[in-house]
Amino acid sequence: MTTKASAANLTANAQCNPQPQASTIPFATQPHRMTSKVVKGIEKVTLVSVIKTVVVEELKTAMIVEITTIVGSEIRSILAKILTDNHQQNEEVTLMRQRLNQSVRWVKQLEQRSLKNPVAASTRAAETKKTVVHRGANTILQF
């Protein structure tokens, strides 16, 4: 009978004081998982050091995330600036090519006119050089 009575007491105690499952208790409140219960002083020191380690690791992670975010935004702004500069340079190069092509067209037109009228060819050649230099701005053609 004593075994039945002790079993009944254990069941009654378990129902009155239910122990939470290990998975529902936060890690820091489960000292039996971290240390043996030989000496309480060691257990407290270990618990404090574990809590400090967890907090420090959390702070490190938070700082790394923040630094990564800052660096990421800096990189994005630098890349945007590079792309903008590159686009502007491409536009400038395109304008210079257009000016060069226009100058070449002028020269060809003048050459064709001079072939039609060989008497004025020598004077037009001198005029062509001046015209191309003035109209081309950054583009200088030499013949």
CSV table of N, CA and C in Angstrom, one decimal:
chain,number,residue,atom,x,y,z
A,1,MET,N,0.8,-1.2,0.0
A,1,MET,CA,0.0,0.0,0.0
A,1,MET,C,0.9,1.3,0.0
A,2,THR,N,2.0,1.2,0.6
A,2,THR,CA,2.8,2.4,0.7
A,2,THR,C,3.3,2.8,-0.7
A,3,THR,N,3.5,1.9,-1.6
A,3,THR,CA,3.9,2.3,-3.0
A,3,THR,C,2.8,3.0,-3.7
A,4,LYS,N,1.5,2.5,-3.4
A,4,LYS,CA,0.4,3.2,-4.1
A,4,LYS,C,0.2,4.6,-3.5
A,5,ALA,N,0.4,4.7,-2.2
A,5,ALA,CA,0.2,6.0,-1.5
A,5,ALA,C,1.3,7.0,-2.0
A,6,SER,N,2.6,6.5,-2.1
A,6,SER,CA,3.6,7.4,-2.5
A,6,SER,C,3.4,7.7,-4.0
A,7,ALA,N,2.9,6.8,-4.8
A,7,ALA,CA,2.7,7.1,-6.2
A,7,ALA,C,1.6,8.1,-6.3
A,8,ALA,N,0.6,8.0,-5.4
A,8,ALA,CA,-0.5,9.0,-5.4
A,8,ALA,C,0.0,10.3,-5.0
A,9,ASN,N,0.8,10.4,-4.0
A,9,ASN,CA,1.4,11.7,-3.6
A,9,ASN,C,2.2,12.3,-4.8
A,10,LEU,N,3.0,11.5,-5.4
A,10,LEU,CA,3.8,12.0,-6.5
A,10,LEU,C,2.9,12.6,-7.6
A,11,THR,N,1.8,11.9,-7.9
A,11,THR,CA,0.9,12.3,-8.9
A,11,THR,C,0.2,13.6,-8.5
A,12,ALA,N,-0.2,13.7,-7.2
A,12,ALA,CA,-0.8,14.9,-6.7
A,12,ALA,C,0.2,16.1,-6.7
A,13,ASN,N,1.4,15.8,-6.4
A,13,ASN,CA,2.4,16.9,-6.4
A,13,ASN,C,2.7,17.3,-7.8
A,14,ALA,N,2.7,16.4,-8.8
A,14,ALA,CA,3.0,16.8,-10.1
A,14,ALA,C,1.8,17.6,-10.7
A,15,GLN,N,0.6,17.3,-10.3
A,15,GLN,CA,-0.5,18.1,-10.8
A,15,GLN,C,-0.6,19.5,-10.1
A,16,CYS,N,-0.2,19.6,-8.9
A,16,CYS,CA,-0.2,20.9,-8.2
A,16,CYS,C,1.0,21.8,-8.6
A,17,ASN,N,2.1,21.2,-8.8
A,17,ASN,CA,3.3,21.9,-9.2
A,17,ASN,C,3.9,21.3,-10.5
A,18,PRO,N,3.2,21.6,-11.6
A,18,PRO,CA,3.7,21.0,-12.8
A,18,PRO,C,5.0,21.7,-13.2
A,19,GLN,N,5.9,20.8,-13.6
A,19,GLN,CA,7.2,21.3,-14.1
A,19,GLN,C,7.1,21.7,-15.5
A,20,PRO,N,7.6,22.8,-15.9
A,20,PRO,CA,7.5,23.2,-17.4
A,20,PRO,C,8.5,22.3,-18.2
A,21,GLN,N,8.2,22.2,-19.4
A,21,GLN,CA,9.0,21.4,-20.3
A,21,GLN,C,10.3,22.1,-20.5
A,22,ALA,N,11.4,21.4,-20.7
A,22,ALA,CA,12.7,22.0,-20.9
A,22,ALA,C,12.8,23.0,-22.1
A,23,SER,N,12.0,22.7,-23.1
A,23,SER,CA,12.1,23.5,-24.3
A,23,SER,C,11.4,24.9,-24.1
A,24,THR,N,10.5,25.0,-23.1
A,24,THR,CA,9.8,26.3,-22.9
A,24,THR,C,10.6,27.2,-22.0
A,25,ILE,N,11.5,26.7,-21.3
A,25,ILE,CA,12.3,27.5,-20.3
A,25,ILE,C,13.5,28.1,-21.1
A,26,PRO,N,13.7,29.4,-21.0
A,26,PRO,CA,14.8,30.0,-21.7
A,26,PRO,C,16.1,29.4,-21.2
A,27,PHE,N,17.1,29.4,-22.1
A,27,PHE,CA,18.4,28.8,-21.9
A,27,PHE,C,19.1,29.3,-20.6
A,28,ALA,N,19.0,30.6,-20.4
A,28,ALA,CA,19.7,31.2,-19.2
A,28,ALA,C,19.1,30.8,-17.9
A,29,THR,N,17.9,30.4,-17.8
A,29,THR,CA,17.2,29.9,-16.6
A,29,THR,C,17.4,28.4,-16.3
A,30,GLN,N,18.1,27.8,-17.1
A,30,GLN,CA,18.3,26.3,-17.0
A,30,GLN,C,19.8,26.0,-16.6
A,31,PRO,N,20.1,26.3,-15.3
A,31,PRO,CA,21.5,26.1,-14.9
A,31,PRO,C,21.9,24.7,-15.0
A,32,HIS,N,21.0,23.7,-14.8
A,32,HIS,CA,21.3,22.3,-14.8
A,32,HIS,C,21.8,21.9,-16.2
A,33,ARG,N,21.4,22.6,-17.2
A,33,ARG,CA,21.9,22.3,-18.6
A,33,ARG,C,23.4,22.8,-18.8
A,34,MET,N,23.8,23.8,-18.1
A,34,MET,CA,25.1,24.4,-18.3
A,34,MET,C,26.1,23.8,-17.4
A,35,THR,N,25.8,23.6,-16.1
A,35,THR,CA,26.8,23.2,-15.1
A,35,THR,C,26.3,22.0,-14.3
A,36,SER,N,27.2,21.4,-13.6
A,36,SER,CA,26.7,20.4,-12.7
A,36,SER,C,26.4,21.1,-11.4
A,37,LYS,N,25.6,20.5,-10.5
A,37,LYS,CA,25.2,21.2,-9.3
A,37,LYS,C,26.0,20.8,-8.1
A,38,VAL,N,27.3,20.8,-8.4
A,38,VAL,CA,28.2,20.4,-7.3
A,38,VAL,C,28.4,21.5,-6.3
A,39,VAL,N,28.8,22.7,-6.8
A,39,VAL,CA,29.0,23.9,-5.9
A,39,VAL,C,28.1,25.0,-6.5
A,40,LYS,N,27.3,25.6,-5.6
A,40,LYS,CA,26.5,26.7,-6.1
A,40,LYS,C,27.2,27.9,-6.6
A,41,GLY,N,28.4,28.2,-6.0
A,41,GLY,CA,29.2,29.4,-6.4
A,41,GLY,C,29.7,29.3,-7.8
A,42,ILE,N,30.1,28.1,-8.1
A,42,ILE,CA,30.6,27.9,-9.5
A,42,ILE,C,29.5,28.0,-10.5
A,43,GLU,N,28.3,27.4,-10.0
A,43,GLU,CA,27.1,27.5,-10.9
A,43,GLU,C,26.7,28.9,-11.2
A,44,LYS,N,26.8,29.8,-10.2
A,44,LYS,CA,26.4,31.2,-10.4
A,44,LYS,C,27.4,31.9,-11.3
A,45,VAL,N,28.7,31.7,-11.0
A,45,VAL,CA,29.7,32.3,-11.9
A,45,VAL,C,29.5,31.9,-13.3
A,46,THR,N,29.3,30.6,-13.5
A,46,THR,CA,29.1,30.1,-14.9
A,46,THR,C,27.9,30.7,-15.5
A,47,LEU,N,26.8,30.8,-14.8
A,47,LEU,CA,25.6,31.4,-15.3
A,47,LEU,C,25.8,32.8,-15.7
A,48,VAL,N,26.5,33.6,-14.8
A,48,VAL,CA,26.8,35.0,-15.1
A,48,VAL,C,27.6,35.1,-16.3
A,49,SER,N,28.7,34.3,-16.4
A,49,SER,CA,29.6,34.3,-17.6
A,49,SER,C,28.8,34.0,-18.9
A,50,VAL,N,27.9,33.0,-18.7
A,50,VAL,CA,27.2,32.6,-19.9
A,50,VAL,C,26.3,33.8,-20.3
A,51,ILE,N,25.6,34.4,-19.4
A,51,ILE,CA,24.7,35.5,-19.7
A,51,ILE,C,25.5,36.6,-20.3
A,52,LYS,N,26.7,36.9,-19.7
A,52,LYS,CA,27.6,38.0,-20.3
A,52,LYS,C,28.0,37.6,-21.7
A,53,THR,N,28.4,36.4,-21.9
A,53,THR,CA,28.8,36.0,-23.3
A,53,THR,C,27.6,36.1,-24.3
A,54,VAL,N,26.4,35.7,-23.8
A,54,VAL,CA,25.3,35.8,-24.7
A,54,VAL,C,25.0,37.3,-25.1
A,55,VAL,N,25.0,38.1,-24.0
A,55,VAL,CA,24.8,39.6,-24.3
A,55,VAL,C,25.8,40.2,-25.2
A,56,VAL,N,27.1,39.9,-24.9
A,56,VAL,CA,28.2,40.4,-25.7
A,56,VAL,C,28.0,39.9,-27.2
A,57,GLU,N,27.7,38.6,-27.3
A,57,GLU,CA,27.5,38.1,-28.7
A,57,GLU,C,26.3,38.8,-29.4
A,58,GLU,N,25.3,39.0,-28.6
A,58,GLU,CA,24.1,39.7,-29.2
A,58,GLU,C,24.5,41.1,-29.6
A,59,LEU,N,25.3,41.8,-28.8
A,59,LEU,CA,25.8,43.2,-29.1
A,59,LEU,C,26.7,43.1,-30.3
A,60,LYS,N,27.6,42.2,-30.4
A,60,LYS,CA,28.5,42.1,-31.5
A,60,LYS,C,27.7,41.9,-32.8
A,61,THR,N,26.7,41.0,-32.7
A,61,THR,CA,25.8,40.7,-33.9
A,61,THR,C,25.1,42.0,-34.3
A,62,ALA,N,24.6,42.7,-33.3
A,62,ALA,CA,23.8,43.9,-33.6
A,62,ALA,C,24.8,45.0,-34.3
A,63,MET,N,26.0,45.1,-33.7
A,63,MET,CA,26.9,46.0,-34.3
A,63,MET,C,27.4,45.6,-35.7
A,64,ILE,N,27.6,44.3,-35.9
A,64,ILE,CA,28.0,43.9,-37.2
A,64,ILE,C,26.9,44.2,-38.2
A,65,VAL,N,25.6,43.9,-37.8
A,65,VAL,CA,24.5,44.2,-38.7
A,65,VAL,C,24.4,45.7,-39.0
A,66,GLU,N,24.6,46.5,-38.0
A,66,GLU,CA,24.6,48.0,-38.2
A,66,GLU,C,25.7,48.4,-39.1
A,67,ILE,N,26.9,47.9,-38.8
A,67,ILE,CA,28.1,48.3,-39.6
A,67,ILE,C,27.9,47.9,-41.1
A,68,THR,N,27.4,46.6,-41.2
A,68,THR,CA,27.1,46.1,-42.6
A,68,THR,C,26.1,47.0,-43.3
A,69,THR,N,25.1,47.4,-42.6
A,69,THR,CA,24.0,48.3,-43.2
A,69,THR,C,24.7,49.6,-43.6
A,70,ILE,N,25.5,50.2,-42.7
A,70,ILE,CA,26.2,51.5,-43.1
A,70,ILE,C,27.1,51.3,-44.3
A,71,VAL,N,27.9,50.2,-44.2
A,71,VAL,CA,28.8,50.0,-45.3
A,71,VAL,C,28.0,49.7,-46.6
A,72,GLY,N,27.0,48.9,-46.5
A,72,GLY,CA,26.1,48.6,-47.7
A,72,GLY,C,25.6,49.9,-48.3
A,73,SER,N,25.1,50.8,-47.4
A,73,SER,CA,24.5,52.1,-48.0
A,73,SER,C,25.6,52.9,-48.6
A,74,GLU,N,26.8,52.9,-48.0
A,74,GLU,CA,27.9,53.7,-48.5
A,74,GLU,C,28.3,53.1,-49.9
A,75,ILE,N,28.4,51.8,-50.0
A,75,ILE,CA,28.7,51.2,-51.2
A,75,ILE,C,27.7,51.5,-52.3
A,76,ARG,N,26.4,51.4,-51.9
A,76,ARG,CA,25.3,51.7,-52.8
A,76,ARG,C,25.5,53.2,-53.3
A,77,SER,N,25.8,54.1,-52.4
A,77,SER,CA,25.9,55.5,-52.9
A,77,SER,C,27.1,55.7,-53.8
A,78,ILE,N,28.2,55.0,-53.4
A,78,ILE,CA,29.4,55.1,-54.3
A,78,ILE,C,29.2,54.6,-55.6
A,79,LEU,N,28.5,53.4,-55.7
A,79,LEU,CA,28.2,52.8,-57.0
A,79,LEU,C,27.3,53.7,-57.8
A,80,ALA,N,26.3,54.3,-57.1
A,80,ALA,CA,25.4,55.2,-57.8
A,80,ALA,C,26.1,56.3,-58.4
A,81,LYS,N,27.1,56.9,-57.6
A,81,LYS,CA,27.9,58.0,-58.1
A,81,LYS,C,28.7,57.6,-59.3
A,82,ILE,N,29.3,56.4,-59.2
A,82,ILE,CA,30.2,55.9,-60.3
A,82,ILE,C,29.3,55.7,-61.6
A,83,LEU,N,28.1,55.1,-61.4
A,83,LEU,CA,27.3,54.9,-62.6
A,83,LEU,C,26.8,56.2,-63.2
A,84,THR,N,26.5,57.2,-62.3
A,84,THR,CA,26.1,58.5,-62.8
A,84,THR,C,27.3,59.2,-63.5
A,85,ASP,N,28.5,59.1,-62.9
A,85,ASP,CA,29.7,59.7,-63.6
A,85,ASP,C,29.9,59.0,-64.9
A,86,ASN,N,29.8,57.7,-64.9
A,86,ASN,CA,30.0,56.9,-66.1
A,86,ASN,C,29.0,57.3,-67.2
A,87,HIS,N,27.8,57.5,-66.8
A,87,HIS,CA,26.7,57.8,-67.7
A,87,HIS,C,27.0,59.2,-68.3
A,88,GLN,N,27.4,60.2,-67.5
A,88,GLN,CA,27.8,61.5,-67.9
A,88,GLN,C,29.0,61.4,-68.9
A,89,GLN,N,30.0,60.6,-68.6
A,89,GLN,CA,31.1,60.5,-69.4
A,89,GLN,C,30.7,59.9,-70.8
A,90,ASN,N,29.8,58.9,-70.7
A,90,ASN,CA,29.3,58.3,-72.0
A,90,ASN,C,28.6,59.3,-72.8
A,91,GLU,N,27.8,60.2,-72.2
A,91,GLU,CA,27.2,61.3,-72.9
A,91,GLU,C,28.2,62.2,-73.5
A,92,GLU,N,29.2,62.6,-72.8
A,92,GLU,CA,30.2,63.5,-73.3
A,92,GLU,C,31.0,62.8,-74.5
A,93,VAL,N,31.3,61.5,-74.3
A,93,VAL,CA,31.9,60.8,-75.4
A,93,VAL,C,31.0,60.8,-76.7
A,94,THR,N,29.7,60.5,-76.4
A,94,THR,CA,28.8,60.5,-77.5
A,94,THR,C,28.7,61.8,-78.2
A,95,LEU,N,28.7,62.9,-77.5
A,95,LEU,CA,28.7,64.3,-78.1
A,95,LEU,C,29.9,64.5,-78.9
A,96,MET,N,31.1,64.1,-78.3
A,96,MET,CA,32.3,64.3,-79.1
A,96,MET,C,32.3,63.5,-80.4
A,97,ARG,N,31.8,62.2,-80.3
A,97,ARG,CA,31.7,61.4,-81.5
A,97,ARG,C,30.8,62.1,-82.6
A,98,GLN,N,29.7,62.6,-82.1
A,98,GLN,CA,28.8,63.3,-83.0
A,98,GLN,C,29.4,64.5,-83.6
A,99,ARG,N,30.2,65.3,-82.8
A,99,ARG,CA,30.9,66.4,-83.4
A,99,ARG,C,31.9,66.0,-84.4
A,100,LEU,N,32.6,64.9,-84.1
A,100,LEU,CA,33.6,64.4,-85.0
A,100,LEU,C,33.0,64.0,-86.3
A,101,ASN,N,31.9,63.2,-86.2
A,101,ASN,CA,31.2,62.7,-87.4
A,101,ASN,C,30.7,63.9,-88.2
A,102,GLN,N,30.2,64.9,-87.5
A,102,GLN,CA,29.7,66.1,-88.2
A,102,GLN,C,30.8,66.8,-89.0
A,103,SER,N,31.9,66.9,-88.3
A,103,SER,CA,33.1,67.5,-89.0
A,103,SER,C,33.5,66.7,-90.2
A,104,VAL,N,33.5,65.4,-90.0
A,104,VAL,CA,33.9,64.6,-91.2
A,104,VAL,C,33.0,64.8,-92.3
A,105,ARG,N,31.7,64.9,-92.0
A,105,ARG,CA,30.6,65.1,-93.1
A,105,ARG,C,30.9,66.4,-93.8
A,106,TRP,N,31.2,67.5,-93.0
A,106,TRP,CA,31.5,68.8,-93.6
A,106,TRP,C,32.7,68.7,-94.5
A,107,VAL,N,33.7,68.0,-94.1
A,107,VAL,CA,34.9,67.9,-94.9
A,107,VAL,C,34.6,67.2,-96.2
A,108,LYS,N,33.8,66.1,-96.1
A,108,LYS,CA,33.4,65.3,-97.3
A,108,LYS,C,32.6,66.2,-98.3
A,109,GLN,N,31.7,66.9,-97.7
A,109,GLN,CA,30.8,67.8,-98.5
A,109,GLN,C,31.7,68.8,-99.3
A,110,LEU,N,32.7,69.4,-98.5
A,110,LEU,CA,33.5,70.4,-99.1
A,110,LEU,C,34.4,69.8,-100.2
A,111,GLU,N,34.9,68.5,-100.0
A,111,GLU,CA,35.7,67.9,-101.0
A,111,GLU,C,34.9,67.6,-102.2
A,112,GLN,N,33.6,67.2,-102.0
A,112,GLN,CA,32.8,66.9,-103.2
A,112,GLN,C,32.6,68.2,-104.0
A,113,ARG,N,32.3,69.3,-103.3
A,113,ARG,CA,32.2,70.6,-104.0
A,113,ARG,C,33.4,71.0,-104.7
A,114,SER,N,34.6,70.8,-104.1
A,114,SER,CA,35.8,71.1,-104.7
A,114,SER,C,36.1,70.3,-106.0
A,115,LEU,N,35.7,69.0,-105.9
A,115,LEU,CA,35.8,68.2,-107.1
A,115,LEU,C,35.0,68.7,-108.3
A,116,LYS,N,33.8,69.2,-107.9
A,116,LYS,CA,32.9,69.8,-109.0
A,116,LYS,C,33.5,71.1,-109.5
A,117,ASN,N,34.2,71.9,-108.7
A,117,ASN,CA,34.8,73.1,-109.1
A,117,ASN,C,36.3,73.1,-108.8
A,118,PRO,N,37.2,72.6,-109.6
A,118,PRO,CA,38.6,72.5,-109.3
A,118,PRO,C,39.3,73.8,-109.1
A,119,VAL,N,38.8,74.9,-109.6
A,119,VAL,CA,39.4,76.2,-109.6
A,119,VAL,C,39.5,76.7,-108.1
A,120,ALA,N,38.4,76.5,-107.4
A,120,ALA,CA,38.3,77.0,-106.0
A,120,ALA,C,38.7,76.0,-105.0
A,121,ALA,N,39.3,74.8,-105.4
A,121,ALA,CA,39.7,73.7,-104.5
A,121,ALA,C,40.7,74.2,-103.5
A,122,SER,N,41.7,74.9,-103.9
A,122,SER,CA,42.8,75.3,-103.0
A,122,SER,C,42.3,76.2,-101.9
A,123,THR,N,41.5,77.2,-102.3
A,123,THR,CA,40.9,78.1,-101.2
A,123,THR,C,40.0,77.4,-100.3
A,124,ARG,N,39.2,76.5,-100.8
A,124,ARG,CA,38.3,75.7,-99.9
A,124,ARG,C,39.0,74.8,-99.0
A,125,ALA,N,40.1,74.3,-99.3
A,125,ALA,CA,40.9,73.4,-98.4
A,125,ALA,C,41.4,74.2,-97.2
A,126,ALA,N,41.8,75.4,-97.4
A,126,ALA,CA,42.2,76.2,-96.3
A,126,ALA,C,41.0,76.6,-95.4
A,127,GLU,N,39.9,76.9,-96.0
A,127,GLU,CA,38.7,77.2,-95.3
A,127,GLU,C,38.2,76.0,-94.5
A,128,THR,N,38.3,74.8,-95.1
A,128,THR,CA,37.9,73.6,-94.4
A,128,THR,C,38.6,73.4,-93.1
A,129,LYS,N,39.9,73.6,-93.1
A,129,LYS,CA,40.6,73.4,-91.8
A,129,LYS,C,40.1,74.4,-90.8
A,130,LYS,N,39.9,75.6,-91.1
A,130,LYS,CA,39.5,76.6,-90.1
A,130,LYS,C,38.1,76.3,-89.7
A,131,THR,N,37.2,75.9,-90.6
A,131,THR,CA,35.8,75.6,-90.2
A,131,THR,C,35.7,74.4,-89.2
A,132,VAL,N,36.5,73.4,-89.5
A,132,VAL,CA,36.4,72.2,-88.7
A,132,VAL,C,37.0,72.5,-87.3
A,133,VAL,N,38.0,73.3,-87.2
A,133,VAL,CA,38.6,73.6,-85.9
A,133,VAL,C,37.6,74.5,-85.1
A,134,HIS,N,37.0,75.4,-85.7
A,134,HIS,CA,36.0,76.3,-85.0
A,134,HIS,C,34.7,75.6,-84.6
A,135,ARG,N,34.2,74.8,-85.6
A,135,ARG,CA,32.9,74.2,-85.3
A,135,ARG,C,33.0,72.9,-84.4
A,136,GLY,N,34.2,72.3,-84.5
A,136,GLY,CA,34.3,71.0,-83.7
A,136,GLY,C,34.6,71.2,-82.2
A,137,ALA,N,34.9,72.4,-81.8
A,137,ALA,CA,35.2,72.8,-80.4
A,137,ALA,C,36.3,71.9,-79.8
A,138,ASN,N,36.0,70.7,-79.4
A,138,ASN,CA,37.0,69.8,-78.8
A,138,ASN,C,37.7,68.9,-79.8
A,139,THR,N,37.1,68.9,-81.0
A,139,THR,CA,37.6,68.0,-82.1
A,139,THR,C,38.4,68.8,-83.1
A,140,ILE,N,39.7,68.4,-83.3
A,140,ILE,CA,40.5,69.1,-84.2
A,140,ILE,C,41.0,68.1,-85.3
A,141,LEU,N,40.6,68.4,-86.5
A,141,LEU,CA,41.0,67.5,-87.6
A,141,LEU,C,42.1,68.2,-88.4
A,142,GLN,N,43.1,67.4,-88.7
A,142,GLN,CA,44.2,68.0,-89.6
A,142,GLN,C,44.3,67.2,-90.9
A,143,PHE,N,44.5,67.9,-91.9
A,143,PHE,CA,44.5,67.2,-93.3
A,143,PHE,C,45.8,67.3,-93.9
